[in-house]
Each structure stands twice: as structure tokens, then as C-alpha cells.
Amino acid sequence: MSSRAAIYRLTHPRRAARGSPLLAILPELICTAGLLAMIADTAASAGSRADLFLSGIVTTVWGLFVAVYVLRIWSAPEAAARHASAAGARLGYLLSTRGWIDLMAALALPAGWLTGLPHRDAQLFAIVWALKYIRQSSGLTVLLRVIRRAAPALVGIVTLFLVVLLIAATLSYLFEREAQPEAFGSIPRALWWAIVTLSTTGYGDVVPTTIWGRVLAAWVMVGGIVIFALWAGIIATAFAEELQRRHFLRTWDLVAEVPFFQTLGAAAIADIVRLLHVRDASAGTVVMRKGQAGDSMYFIVSGEATAMLASKSVKLGPGEHFGEMALLFGTPRSATVVITEPSVLLVLDVADFRILAGRRPELINVIEAEGRRRREENAAVRGA
Ligand code: CMP
């Protein structure tokens, strides 16, 4: 491996850390150490040993970020396509989101020092390191997609919130201005009470005292709960839709890989994708035991499973299926099936098996023919 490739792997541990979760999250651990030191330093007295120690950690982490930035620029051509020029690859990294975040992380402390603030305040610029989490969290990417998807409905809720807020502030100004001119003497002043009440925060620093003011407060509080419930409902629905969409896409890709389904058209695959769910199984997993009742069958997308029969073991690989006999013939499981290599399986529950039999009898006929062959083979071995 060239030294540039080695540096590339070193500065991109997530890609290099196959199977080592600790190495994969090393950048986050370093970032967390720097941020925790910066935060803890605000509680230490200036010039104390703790202050020096924590500042030392912050500066060390900054030094690492600078080194990583420089090395990532240098090793960027390793990730680029073969025909791309080295300069193009480096420019690509510099202009990428990751490049910008790395640049900000590297410039955080110098920017603080340039302000001329005391060192602990200058160090607060290190808060931009938190951006590194955003870049690396796939969960946040999902959240951004969810917000984009739900944006029209969310804008509607925000508009409703603002309208209710203005009405509440105006009415409270009308009802309370004489009793409490300090808090309700103008609409801008009344807005503070309105937002605290509508958001159901209720600090209690300003409380309406007139009867109409209290009636209004009751409505505003209930209105606030309804608005936030709507808000949460919209986000939850968009989340569920996004997860379903991801599940659909992943299942689709996997179904398309199984030769058994490859003869089907897109419409039929879309139909089947909704019935199947994906299961990742590690080596050694016992998927079913002999004698159990059968509630689902499995298609192997990748990996290997072994059916342990009384007389022999049968290895089943990508494209093959198992667990169909119990569903077809209503018998207990005829063998124990164990995963012998890490596998991706597509699972078809018994209810969905019946639906598939109704919609795609030709598929079930193929499964049934194989089930019969296996049953006869087992019977012949038992008889021998
Ligand atoms: P089932 O009986 O539901 O559960 C055990 C599974 O092992 C069975 O379905 C078949 O899918 C599989 N199996 C049983 N016998 C054989 C065989 N002879 N060859 C391949 N697979 C088998």
C-alpha cells in the first residue's frame, strides 16, 4: 500500500475500520474529548492546573484537526476515480461539505485567538467542532429529509402558531392593559406573555388577573397543546413514511438480486416487496428448529444457511429458499436450519405467503415443486 493510501485510510477510519466499531467512531471520540474539555474548562478557575490541563486537551484536539485537514487534502486523490486529476480530487474535497466542516474545525481556535479575547473565551470557538457530528450522523440525514418532506405542513402549523400568537397578544393587551400596564401596556409587551403561554412553557412571571384575561389564557393554553400535538403528529408521520420508503428501496434492491424473482416485471416486484421484510442474520443463528410449527419462509439474498437433516446437511446459498415445506404441507419443520455465513434474508410470513399464492400462483408453483422434491428426497433417505 502506498504511503498516500495509508494516510487516506488513517484519516478516514470509518472506511478503513471494517468490523472495528471503536475505530469507526474514533473521530467522534476525539471531537467529544475536545468539546468536553472546552465545556469543563468554563467551570475551572482561570490559571488553575485544571484550566491548563483542559486547555491543553483543547489545543491538542485542534492540532489533530489541523493535521487531519492537511492530510485529507494531500490524500484526497486516493478516493477519486482513476481518470480524475489529483488537483481536481483535492478541489473536490475542499469544496465538499466535509471539506468545509474540516476547514472550520481547523480555523476555530485561530479565529478565537485573533479576536484578542482571554484564552478561555477564545476557546469557545471550538463549539464549531460539534458540526462534525452532523456530517457523520446518518440519523440526522434522515431527519433533514423528513423535515424537507413535511415542510409544507410544518409551514402551515408555524403560520397557525403566529396567527394565534398575534390574536392572543392583541386580546390580552385589550383585557389586561389597565390592570397590568407593565406587562400588557402594549402589544409587543403582551407578546411575551402570549408566547410563554401558547408554547405551554408558562413561566408564571406574568399572569392575567381580569376574568376575560383568564378565559383567554385558558384558550391559548389549550390552543398551544393542539398546535404542538399537530406538529409532533406531522413529523412522526413523515418519519414513518421516510423509513417505509427506505425499507421499500432496500427490499427492492434485494428482491431484484434473487434470481427467483428476476423473471417478474417491475409491477409484480413492487407487489412482492411490500410482502417481504429484510433480516440480517449472523453466522450461528438458528433460524428454525426441527419439529417447530412454521410461520414463515426465507429467501437467501447473500450468505449461506445449512439445513440439518437427520442423515445429512444441505447447504443453501444465494437465490435458494427454505422453510417453505411447513407452510405448503402444514407439517412441523422438517429440519433445523442454521446460518453458516453472515446472511441477508428476505422473510415471507405465512399470511403473506397465502396472499402471494393468490396473486402470483406461478411463483408458489415453483416453490411447491421444490418443496415436493425435498419431501420425496427426505422420505427416500428415511426409507433407505
Ligand atoms: P421446513 O420443513 O418448513 O423447515 C425446514 C426446511 O429445511 C424445509 O422447510 C426446507 O426448506 C429445508 N429442507 C428440508 N429438507 C431439505 C432438503 N432435502 N434439501 C434442501 N432443503 C431442505
CSV table of C-alpha atoms and ligand atoms in Angstrom, one decimal:
chain,number,residue,atom,x,y,z
A,1,MET,CA,0.0,0.0,0.0
A,2,SER,CA,1.4,3.5,-0.9
A,3,SER,CA,2.0,6.0,1.9
A,4,ARG,CA,-0.7,8.2,0.5
A,5,ALA,CA,-3.2,5.3,0.6
A,6,ALA,CA,-2.1,4.6,4.2
A,7,ILE,CA,-2.7,8.2,5.2
A,8,TYR,CA,-6.1,8.2,3.4
A,9,ARG,CA,-7.1,5.1,5.5
A,10,LEU,CA,-5.8,6.7,8.7
A,11,THR,CA,-7.7,9.9,8.2
A,12,HIS,CA,-10.9,8.1,7.1
A,13,PRO,CA,-11.1,5.5,9.9
A,14,ARG,CA,-14.8,4.8,9.2
A,15,ARG,CA,-14.0,3.4,5.8
A,16,ALA,CA,-10.9,1.6,6.9
A,17,ALA,CA,-12.4,0.2,10.2
A,18,ARG,CA,-14.2,-2.9,8.8
A,19,GLY,CA,-15.6,-4.7,11.9
A,20,SER,CA,-14.0,-2.4,14.4
A,21,PRO,CA,-16.7,-0.2,15.9
A,22,LEU,CA,-14.3,1.7,18.2
A,23,LEU,CA,-12.0,2.7,15.4
A,24,ALA,CA,-15.0,3.7,13.3
A,25,ILE,CA,-16.1,6.2,15.9
A,26,LEU,CA,-12.6,7.5,16.7
A,27,PRO,CA,-13.2,10.9,15.1
A,28,GLU,CA,-16.3,11.4,17.2
A,29,LEU,CA,-14.4,10.3,20.3
A,30,ILE,CA,-11.7,12.8,19.7
A,31,CYS,CA,-14.2,15.5,18.9
A,32,THR,CA,-16.1,14.7,22.1
A,33,ALA,CA,-12.9,14.9,24.2
A,34,GLY,CA,-12.2,18.3,22.8
A,35,LEU,CA,-15.7,19.6,23.3
A,36,LEU,CA,-15.9,18.2,26.9
A,37,ALA,CA,-12.6,19.8,27.8
A,38,MET,CA,-13.8,23.1,26.4
A,39,ILE,CA,-17.0,22.9,28.4
A,40,ALA,CA,-15.4,21.7,31.6
A,41,ASP,CA,-12.8,24.5,31.3
A,42,THR,CA,-15.5,27.1,31.7
A,43,ALA,CA,-16.1,25.7,35.3
A,44,ALA,CA,-12.4,25.7,36.2
A,45,SER,CA,-10.9,28.9,37.7
A,46,ALA,CA,-8.6,30.8,35.3
A,47,GLY,CA,-5.0,29.9,35.5
A,48,SER,CA,-5.6,26.8,37.7
A,49,ARG,CA,-3.9,23.5,37.0
A,50,ALA,CA,-7.3,22.1,35.8
A,51,ASP,CA,-7.6,25.1,33.4
A,52,LEU,CA,-4.1,24.4,32.0
A,53,PHE,CA,-4.8,20.7,31.6
A,54,LEU,CA,-8.2,21.2,29.9
A,55,SER,CA,-6.9,23.9,27.6
A,56,GLY,CA,-4.0,21.6,26.7
A,57,ILE,CA,-6.6,18.9,25.6
A,58,VAL,CA,-8.5,21.5,23.5
A,59,THR,CA,-5.3,22.7,21.8
A,60,THR,CA,-4.2,19.1,21.2
A,61,VAL,CA,-7.5,18.2,19.6
A,62,TRP,CA,-7.3,21.3,17.5
A,63,GLY,CA,-3.7,20.3,16.4
A,64,LEU,CA,-5.2,16.9,15.4
A,65,PHE,CA,-7.9,18.5,13.4
A,66,VAL,CA,-5.4,20.7,11.6
A,67,ALA,CA,-3.2,17.7,10.8
A,68,VAL,CA,-6.2,15.7,9.6
A,69,TYR,CA,-7.3,18.6,7.3
A,70,VAL,CA,-3.9,18.9,5.7
A,71,LEU,CA,-3.5,15.1,5.3
A,72,ARG,CA,-7.0,14.8,3.9
A,73,ILE,CA,-6.2,17.4,1.2
A,74,TRP,CA,-3.0,15.5,0.4
A,75,SER,CA,-4.6,12.1,0.3
A,76,ALA,CA,-7.8,13.1,-1.5
A,77,PRO,CA,-6.8,11.7,-4.9
A,78,GLU,CA,-7.0,8.2,-3.3
A,79,ALA,CA,-10.8,8.4,-3.2
A,80,ALA,CA,-11.2,9.9,-6.6
A,81,ALA,CA,-11.9,8.0,-9.8
A,82,ARG,CA,-8.8,6.8,-11.6
A,83,HIS,CA,-9.1,9.2,-14.5
A,84,ALA,CA,-9.6,12.3,-12.2
A,85,SER,CA,-6.6,14.6,-11.8
A,86,ALA,CA,-5.0,14.9,-8.3
A,87,ALA,CA,-5.7,18.7,-8.3
A,88,GLY,CA,-9.4,18.0,-9.2
A,89,ALA,CA,-9.7,15.5,-6.4
A,90,ARG,CA,-8.2,17.9,-3.9
A,91,LEU,CA,-10.5,20.7,-5.0
A,92,GLY,CA,-13.5,18.3,-4.8
A,93,TYR,CA,-12.6,17.6,-1.2
A,94,LEU,CA,-12.0,21.3,-0.3
A,95,LEU,CA,-15.4,22.3,-1.7
A,96,SER,CA,-17.3,19.3,-0.2
A,97,THR,CA,-19.4,19.6,3.0
A,98,ARG,CA,-16.8,17.5,4.8
A,99,GLY,CA,-14.1,19.8,3.5
A,100,TRP,CA,-15.8,23.0,4.7
A,101,ILE,CA,-16.5,21.5,8.1
A,102,ASP,CA,-12.9,20.3,8.4
A,103,LEU,CA,-11.7,23.8,7.5
A,104,MET,CA,-14.0,25.4,10.1
A,105,ALA,CA,-12.7,22.9,12.7
A,106,ALA,CA,-9.1,23.8,11.8
A,107,LEU,CA,-9.8,27.5,11.9
A,108,ALA,CA,-11.8,27.5,15.1
A,109,LEU,CA,-9.1,28.3,17.6
A,110,PRO,CA,-7.0,30.7,15.4
A,111,ALA,CA,-10.3,32.7,14.8
A,112,GLY,CA,-10.8,32.8,18.6
A,113,TRP,CA,-7.2,33.9,19.2
A,114,LEU,CA,-7.5,36.7,16.6
A,115,THR,CA,-10.4,38.3,18.5
A,116,GLY,CA,-8.0,39.1,21.3
A,117,LEU,CA,-10.4,37.6,23.9
A,118,PRO,CA,-9.0,35.9,27.0
A,119,HIS,CA,-7.9,32.3,26.1
A,120,ARG,CA,-10.9,30.6,27.7
A,121,ASP,CA,-13.3,32.8,25.8
A,122,ALA,CA,-11.3,32.4,22.6
A,123,GLN,CA,-11.5,28.6,23.1
A,124,LEU,CA,-15.3,28.8,22.9
A,125,PHE,CA,-15.0,29.0,19.1
A,126,ALA,CA,-14.3,25.3,19.3
A,127,ILE,CA,-18.0,24.8,19.5
A,128,VAL,CA,-18.0,24.6,15.7
A,129,TRP,CA,-16.4,21.1,16.2
A,130,ALA,CA,-19.9,19.9,17.0
A,131,LEU,CA,-20.7,20.3,13.3
A,132,LYS,CA,-18.5,17.2,12.8
A,133,TYR,CA,-21.3,15.1,14.4
A,134,ILE,CA,-23.8,16.4,11.9
A,135,ARG,CA,-21.6,15.4,9.0
A,136,GLN,CA,-21.2,11.9,10.3
A,137,SER,CA,-24.7,11.1,11.6
A,138,SER,CA,-26.9,9.2,9.1
A,139,GLY,CA,-29.8,9.7,11.6
A,140,LEU,CA,-29.5,13.5,11.1
A,141,THR,CA,-29.6,13.0,7.3
A,142,VAL,CA,-32.9,11.1,7.7
A,143,LEU,CA,-34.2,13.9,9.9
A,144,LEU,CA,-33.3,16.6,7.3
A,145,ARG,CA,-35.1,14.5,4.6
A,146,VAL,CA,-38.1,14.2,7.0
A,147,ILE,CA,-38.2,18.0,7.6
A,148,ARG,CA,-38.0,18.6,3.8
A,149,ARG,CA,-40.8,16.1,3.2
A,150,ALA,CA,-43.0,17.6,5.9
A,151,ALA,CA,-42.1,21.3,5.1
A,152,PRO,CA,-45.5,22.4,3.6
A,153,ALA,CA,-47.4,21.1,6.6
A,154,LEU,CA,-44.9,22.4,9.1
A,155,VAL,CA,-45.0,25.9,7.5
A,156,GLY,CA,-48.8,25.7,7.8
A,157,ILE,CA,-48.5,24.9,11.5
A,158,VAL,CA,-46.0,27.7,12.1
A,159,THR,CA,-48.4,30.1,10.3
A,160,LEU,CA,-51.2,29.0,12.6
A,161,PHE,CA,-49.0,29.5,15.6
A,162,LEU,CA,-48.1,33.0,14.6
A,163,VAL,CA,-51.7,33.9,13.9
A,164,VAL,CA,-52.9,32.6,17.3
A,165,LEU,CA,-50.0,34.3,18.9
A,166,LEU,CA,-50.9,37.7,17.4
A,167,ILE,CA,-54.6,37.3,18.3
A,168,ALA,CA,-53.7,36.2,21.9
A,169,ALA,CA,-51.3,39.2,22.3
A,170,THR,CA,-53.8,41.7,21.0
A,171,LEU,CA,-56.7,40.4,23.1
A,172,SER,CA,-54.6,40.2,26.3
A,173,TYR,CA,-53.5,43.8,25.6
A,174,LEU,CA,-57.1,44.8,25.5
A,175,PHE,CA,-58.2,42.9,28.6
A,176,GLU,CA,-55.1,43.5,30.8
A,177,ARG,CA,-53.5,46.8,29.9
A,178,GLU,CA,-55.2,48.8,32.7
A,179,ALA,CA,-54.7,46.2,35.4
A,180,GLN,CA,-51.0,45.5,34.5
A,181,PRO,CA,-49.6,48.2,32.3
A,182,GLU,CA,-46.0,46.9,32.9
A,183,ALA,CA,-46.7,43.6,31.3
A,184,PHE,CA,-49.6,44.3,28.9
A,185,GLY,CA,-49.2,48.1,28.2
A,186,SER,CA,-48.5,47.5,24.5
A,187,ILE,CA,-48.9,44.6,22.1
A,188,PRO,CA,-45.1,44.0,21.9
A,189,ARG,CA,-45.1,43.7,25.7
A,190,ALA,CA,-48.1,41.4,25.7
A,191,LEU,CA,-46.4,39.2,23.1
A,192,TRP,CA,-44.0,37.9,25.9
A,193,TRP,CA,-47.0,36.5,27.9
A,194,ALA,CA,-48.6,35.2,24.7
A,195,ILE,CA,-45.6,33.2,23.6
A,196,VAL,CA,-44.9,31.8,27.0
A,197,THR,CA,-48.5,30.7,27.3
A,198,LEU,CA,-49.0,29.4,23.7
A,199,SER,CA,-45.8,27.4,23.9
A,200,THR,CA,-47.2,25.9,27.2
A,201,THR,CA,-44.0,26.9,28.9
A,202,GLY,CA,-45.8,29.0,31.5
A,203,TYR,CA,-43.0,30.7,33.5
A,204,GLY,CA,-45.7,32.4,35.6
A,205,ASP,CA,-43.8,35.7,35.7
A,206,VAL,CA,-46.8,37.4,34.1
A,207,VAL,CA,-50.3,36.2,34.9
A,208,PRO,CA,-53.6,37.7,33.7
A,209,THR,CA,-55.7,39.0,36.6
A,210,THR,CA,-59.0,40.0,34.9
A,211,ILE,CA,-61.7,37.5,34.3
A,212,TRP,CA,-61.5,37.9,30.5
A,213,GLY,CA,-57.8,37.7,30.6
A,214,ARG,CA,-58.0,34.3,32.4
A,215,VAL,CA,-60.6,33.0,29.9
A,216,LEU,CA,-58.3,34.0,27.1
A,217,ALA,CA,-55.3,32.3,28.9
A,218,ALA,CA,-57.3,29.0,29.1
A,219,TRP,CA,-58.0,29.0,25.4
A,220,VAL,CA,-54.4,30.0,24.5
A,221,MET,CA,-53.1,27.1,26.6
A,222,VAL,CA,-55.4,24.6,25.0
A,223,GLY,CA,-54.6,26.0,21.6
A,224,GLY,CA,-50.8,25.6,22.3
A,225,ILE,CA,-51.3,21.9,23.2
A,226,VAL,CA,-53.3,21.3,20.0
A,227,ILE,CA,-50.7,23.1,17.8
A,228,PHE,CA,-47.8,21.1,19.3
A,229,ALA,CA,-49.7,17.8,19.0
A,230,LEU,CA,-50.3,18.6,15.3
A,231,TRP,CA,-46.6,19.4,14.9
A,232,ALA,CA,-45.5,16.2,16.5
A,233,GLY,CA,-48.0,14.2,14.5
A,234,ILE,CA,-46.8,15.6,11.2
A,235,ILE,CA,-43.2,14.9,12.0
A,236,ALA,CA,-44.0,11.4,13.2
A,237,THR,CA,-46.0,10.6,10.1
A,238,ALA,CA,-43.2,12.0,7.8
A,239,PHE,CA,-40.7,9.9,9.8
A,240,ALA,CA,-42.7,6.7,9.3
A,241,GLU,CA,-43.1,7.4,5.6
A,242,GLU,CA,-39.4,8.0,5.2
A,243,LEU,CA,-38.5,4.8,7.0
A,244,GLN,CA,-41.0,2.9,4.9
A,245,ARG,CA,-39.5,4.4,1.7
A,246,ARG,CA,-36.0,3.4,2.8
A,247,HIS,CA,-37.2,-0.1,3.6
A,248,PHE,CA,-39.0,-0.3,0.3
A,249,LEU,CA,-35.9,0.7,-1.7
A,250,ARG,CA,-33.6,-1.6,0.2
A,251,THR,CA,-36.0,-4.6,-0.1
A,252,TRP,CA,-36.5,-3.7,-3.8
A,253,ASP,CA,-32.7,-3.9,-4.4
A,254,LEU,CA,-32.5,-7.2,-2.6
A,255,VAL,CA,-35.5,-8.8,-4.3
A,256,ALA,CA,-34.1,-7.8,-7.7
A,257,GLU,CA,-30.9,-9.7,-6.7
A,258,VAL,CA,-32.7,-13.0,-6.1
A,259,PRO,CA,-32.9,-15.0,-9.4
A,260,PHE,CA,-36.2,-16.5,-8.4
A,261,PHE,CA,-37.9,-13.1,-8.7
A,262,GLN,CA,-35.9,-11.8,-11.7
A,263,THR,CA,-38.3,-13.0,-14.3
A,264,LEU,CA,-41.0,-10.8,-12.8
A,265,GLY,CA,-41.8,-7.3,-14.1
A,266,ALA,CA,-41.5,-4.1,-12.1
A,267,ALA,CA,-45.2,-4.1,-11.1
A,268,ALA,CA,-45.0,-7.6,-9.8
A,269,ILE,CA,-41.8,-6.9,-7.9
A,270,ALA,CA,-43.4,-3.8,-6.3
A,271,ASP,CA,-46.2,-6.1,-5.2
A,272,ILE,CA,-43.9,-8.6,-3.6
A,273,VAL,CA,-41.6,-6.0,-2.0
A,274,ARG,CA,-44.5,-5.0,0.2
A,275,LEU,CA,-44.9,-8.6,1.5
A,276,LEU,CA,-41.3,-9.3,2.3
A,277,HIS,CA,-39.1,-7.9,5.0
A,278,VAL,CA,-35.3,-8.0,5.3
A,279,ARG,CA,-33.5,-9.8,8.1
A,280,ASP,CA,-29.7,-9.7,8.6
A,281,ALA,CA,-28.5,-12.9,10.3
A,282,SER,CA,-25.1,-13.6,11.7
A,283,ALA,CA,-23.3,-16.9,11.5
A,284,GLY,CA,-24.6,-19.4,14.1
A,285,THR,CA,-28.1,-18.0,14.2
A,286,VAL,CA,-30.7,-20.9,14.4
A,287,VAL,CA,-33.5,-19.7,12.1
A,288,MET,CA,-35.8,-22.6,12.8
A,289,ARG,CA,-35.7,-25.9,14.7
A,290,LYS,CA,-36.9,-29.3,13.6
A,291,GLY,CA,-40.4,-30.0,14.9
A,292,GLN,CA,-41.5,-26.4,15.4
A,293,ALA,CA,-44.6,-25.0,13.8
A,294,GLY,CA,-43.8,-23.0,10.7
A,295,ASP,CA,-44.8,-19.3,10.5
A,296,SER,CA,-42.6,-18.0,7.7
A,297,MET,CA,-40.3,-18.9,4.8
A,298,TYR,CA,-37.0,-17.3,3.8
A,299,PHE,CA,-35.2,-16.4,0.6
A,300,ILE,CA,-31.4,-16.1,0.8
A,301,VAL,CA,-30.1,-13.0,-0.9
A,302,SER,CA,-26.5,-13.5,0.3
A,303,GLY,CA,-24.6,-15.7,2.7
A,304,GLU,CA,-25.3,-19.3,3.4
A,305,ALA,CA,-27.7,-21.4,5.5
A,306,THR,CA,-27.5,-25.1,6.3
A,307,ALA,CA,-30.5,-27.4,6.7
A,308,MET,CA,-29.5,-30.1,9.2
A,309,LEU,CA,-31.4,-33.2,8.2
A,310,ALA,CA,-31.3,-36.5,10.2
A,311,SER,CA,-28.9,-38.1,7.7
A,312,LYS,CA,-27.0,-35.2,6.1
A,313,SER,CA,-26.6,-31.4,6.0
A,314,VAL,CA,-27.7,-29.5,2.9
A,315,LYS,CA,-26.0,-26.1,2.2
A,316,LEU,CA,-28.3,-23.4,0.8
A,317,GLY,CA,-26.8,-20.4,-0.9
A,318,PRO,CA,-27.9,-17.1,-2.5
A,319,GLY,CA,-31.1,-17.4,-4.6
A,320,GLU,CA,-32.3,-20.5,-2.7
A,321,HIS,CA,-35.1,-20.6,-0.2
A,322,PHE,CA,-36.0,-22.6,2.9
A,323,GLY,CA,-38.9,-23.0,5.4
A,324,GLU,CA,-41.5,-23.5,2.6
A,325,MET,CA,-42.4,-27.1,3.4
A,326,ALA,CA,-44.2,-26.3,6.7
A,327,LEU,CA,-46.2,-23.6,5.0
A,328,LEU,CA,-47.1,-25.7,2.0
A,329,PHE,CA,-47.9,-29.0,3.7
A,330,GLY,CA,-49.0,-27.8,7.2
A,331,THR,CA,-46.3,-30.1,8.7
A,332,PRO,CA,-43.8,-29.2,11.5
A,333,ARG,CA,-40.4,-28.1,10.4
A,334,SER,CA,-38.6,-31.0,8.8
A,335,ALA,CA,-35.1,-29.8,9.7
A,336,THR,CA,-33.1,-27.3,11.8
A,337,VAL,CA,-31.8,-24.5,9.7
A,338,VAL,CA,-28.6,-22.7,10.9
A,339,ILE,CA,-26.9,-19.7,9.3
A,340,THR,CA,-23.4,-20.7,8.4
A,341,GLU,CA,-22.2,-17.5,6.8
A,342,PRO,CA,-23.4,-13.9,7.6
A,343,SER,CA,-26.6,-13.7,5.5
A,344,VAL,CA,-29.2,-11.3,4.2
A,345,LEU,CA,-32.6,-13.0,4.1
A,346,LEU,CA,-36.0,-12.0,2.8
A,347,VAL,CA,-38.7,-13.2,5.1
A,348,LEU,CA,-42.2,-14.1,3.9
A,349,ASP,CA,-44.8,-14.6,6.7
A,350,VAL,CA,-47.4,-17.3,6.4
A,351,ALA,CA,-50.2,-14.7,5.9
A,352,ASP,CA,-48.3,-13.0,3.2
A,353,PHE,CA,-47.4,-16.4,1.7
A,354,ARG,CA,-51.1,-17.0,1.3
A,355,ILE,CA,-51.6,-13.6,-0.3
A,356,LEU,CA,-48.7,-14.3,-2.7
A,357,ALA,CA,-50.2,-17.6,-3.6
A,358,GLY,CA,-53.4,-15.8,-4.6
A,359,ARG,CA,-51.7,-13.1,-6.5
A,360,ARG,CA,-48.8,-15.0,-8.1
A,361,PRO,CA,-49.7,-18.7,-8.3
A,362,GLU,CA,-46.8,-19.3,-10.8
A,363,LEU,CA,-44.3,-18.4,-8.1
A,364,ILE,CA,-45.8,-20.6,-5.5
A,365,ASN,CA,-46.0,-23.4,-8.0
A,366,VAL,CA,-42.2,-23.2,-8.4
A,367,ILE,CA,-41.7,-23.2,-4.6
A,368,GLU,CA,-44.2,-26.1,-4.3
A,369,ALA,CA,-42.4,-28.2,-6.9
A,370,GLU,CA,-39.1,-27.7,-4.9
A,371,GLY,CA,-40.9,-28.5,-1.6
A,372,ARG,CA,-42.3,-31.7,-3.0
A,373,ARG,CA,-38.8,-32.7,-4.4
A,374,ARG,CA,-37.2,-32.1,-1.0
A,375,ARG,CA,-40.0,-34.0,0.8
A,376,GLU,CA,-39.6,-37.0,-1.5
A,377,GLU,CA,-35.8,-36.9,-1.2
A,378,ASN,CA,-36.1,-36.9,2.6
A,379,ALA,CA,-38.6,-39.7,2.5
A,380,ALA,CA,-36.3,-41.7,0.2
A,381,VAL,CA,-33.4,-41.2,2.6
A,382,ARG,CA,-35.5,-42.2,5.6
A,383,GLY,CA,-36.7,-45.3,3.7
A,384,ALA,CA,-33.2,-46.4,2.7
B,1,CMP,P1,-39.5,-26.6,6.6
B,1,CMP,O1,-39.8,-28.0,6.8
B,1,CMP,O2,-40.6,-25.6,6.7
B,1,CMP,O3,-38.3,-26.2,7.6
B,1,CMP,C1,-37.0,-26.8,7.4
B,1,CMP,C2,-36.6,-26.5,6.0
B,1,CMP,O4,-35.4,-27.2,5.6
B,1,CMP,C3,-37.6,-27.1,5.0
B,1,CMP,O5,-38.8,-26.4,5.1
B,1,CMP,C4,-36.8,-26.9,3.7
B,1,CMP,O6,-36.9,-25.6,3.2
B,1,CMP,C5,-35.4,-27.2,4.1
B,1,CMP,N1,-35.1,-28.6,3.7
B,1,CMP,C6,-35.7,-29.7,4.2
B,1,CMP,N2,-35.2,-30.8,3.6
B,1,CMP,C7,-34.4,-30.4,2.6
B,1,CMP,C8,-33.5,-31.0,1.6
B,1,CMP,N3,-33.5,-32.3,1.4
B,1,CMP,N4,-32.8,-30.2,0.8
B,1,CMP,C9,-32.8,-28.8,1.0
B,1,CMP,N5,-33.6,-28.2,1.9
B,1,CMP,C10,-34.3,-29.0,2.7
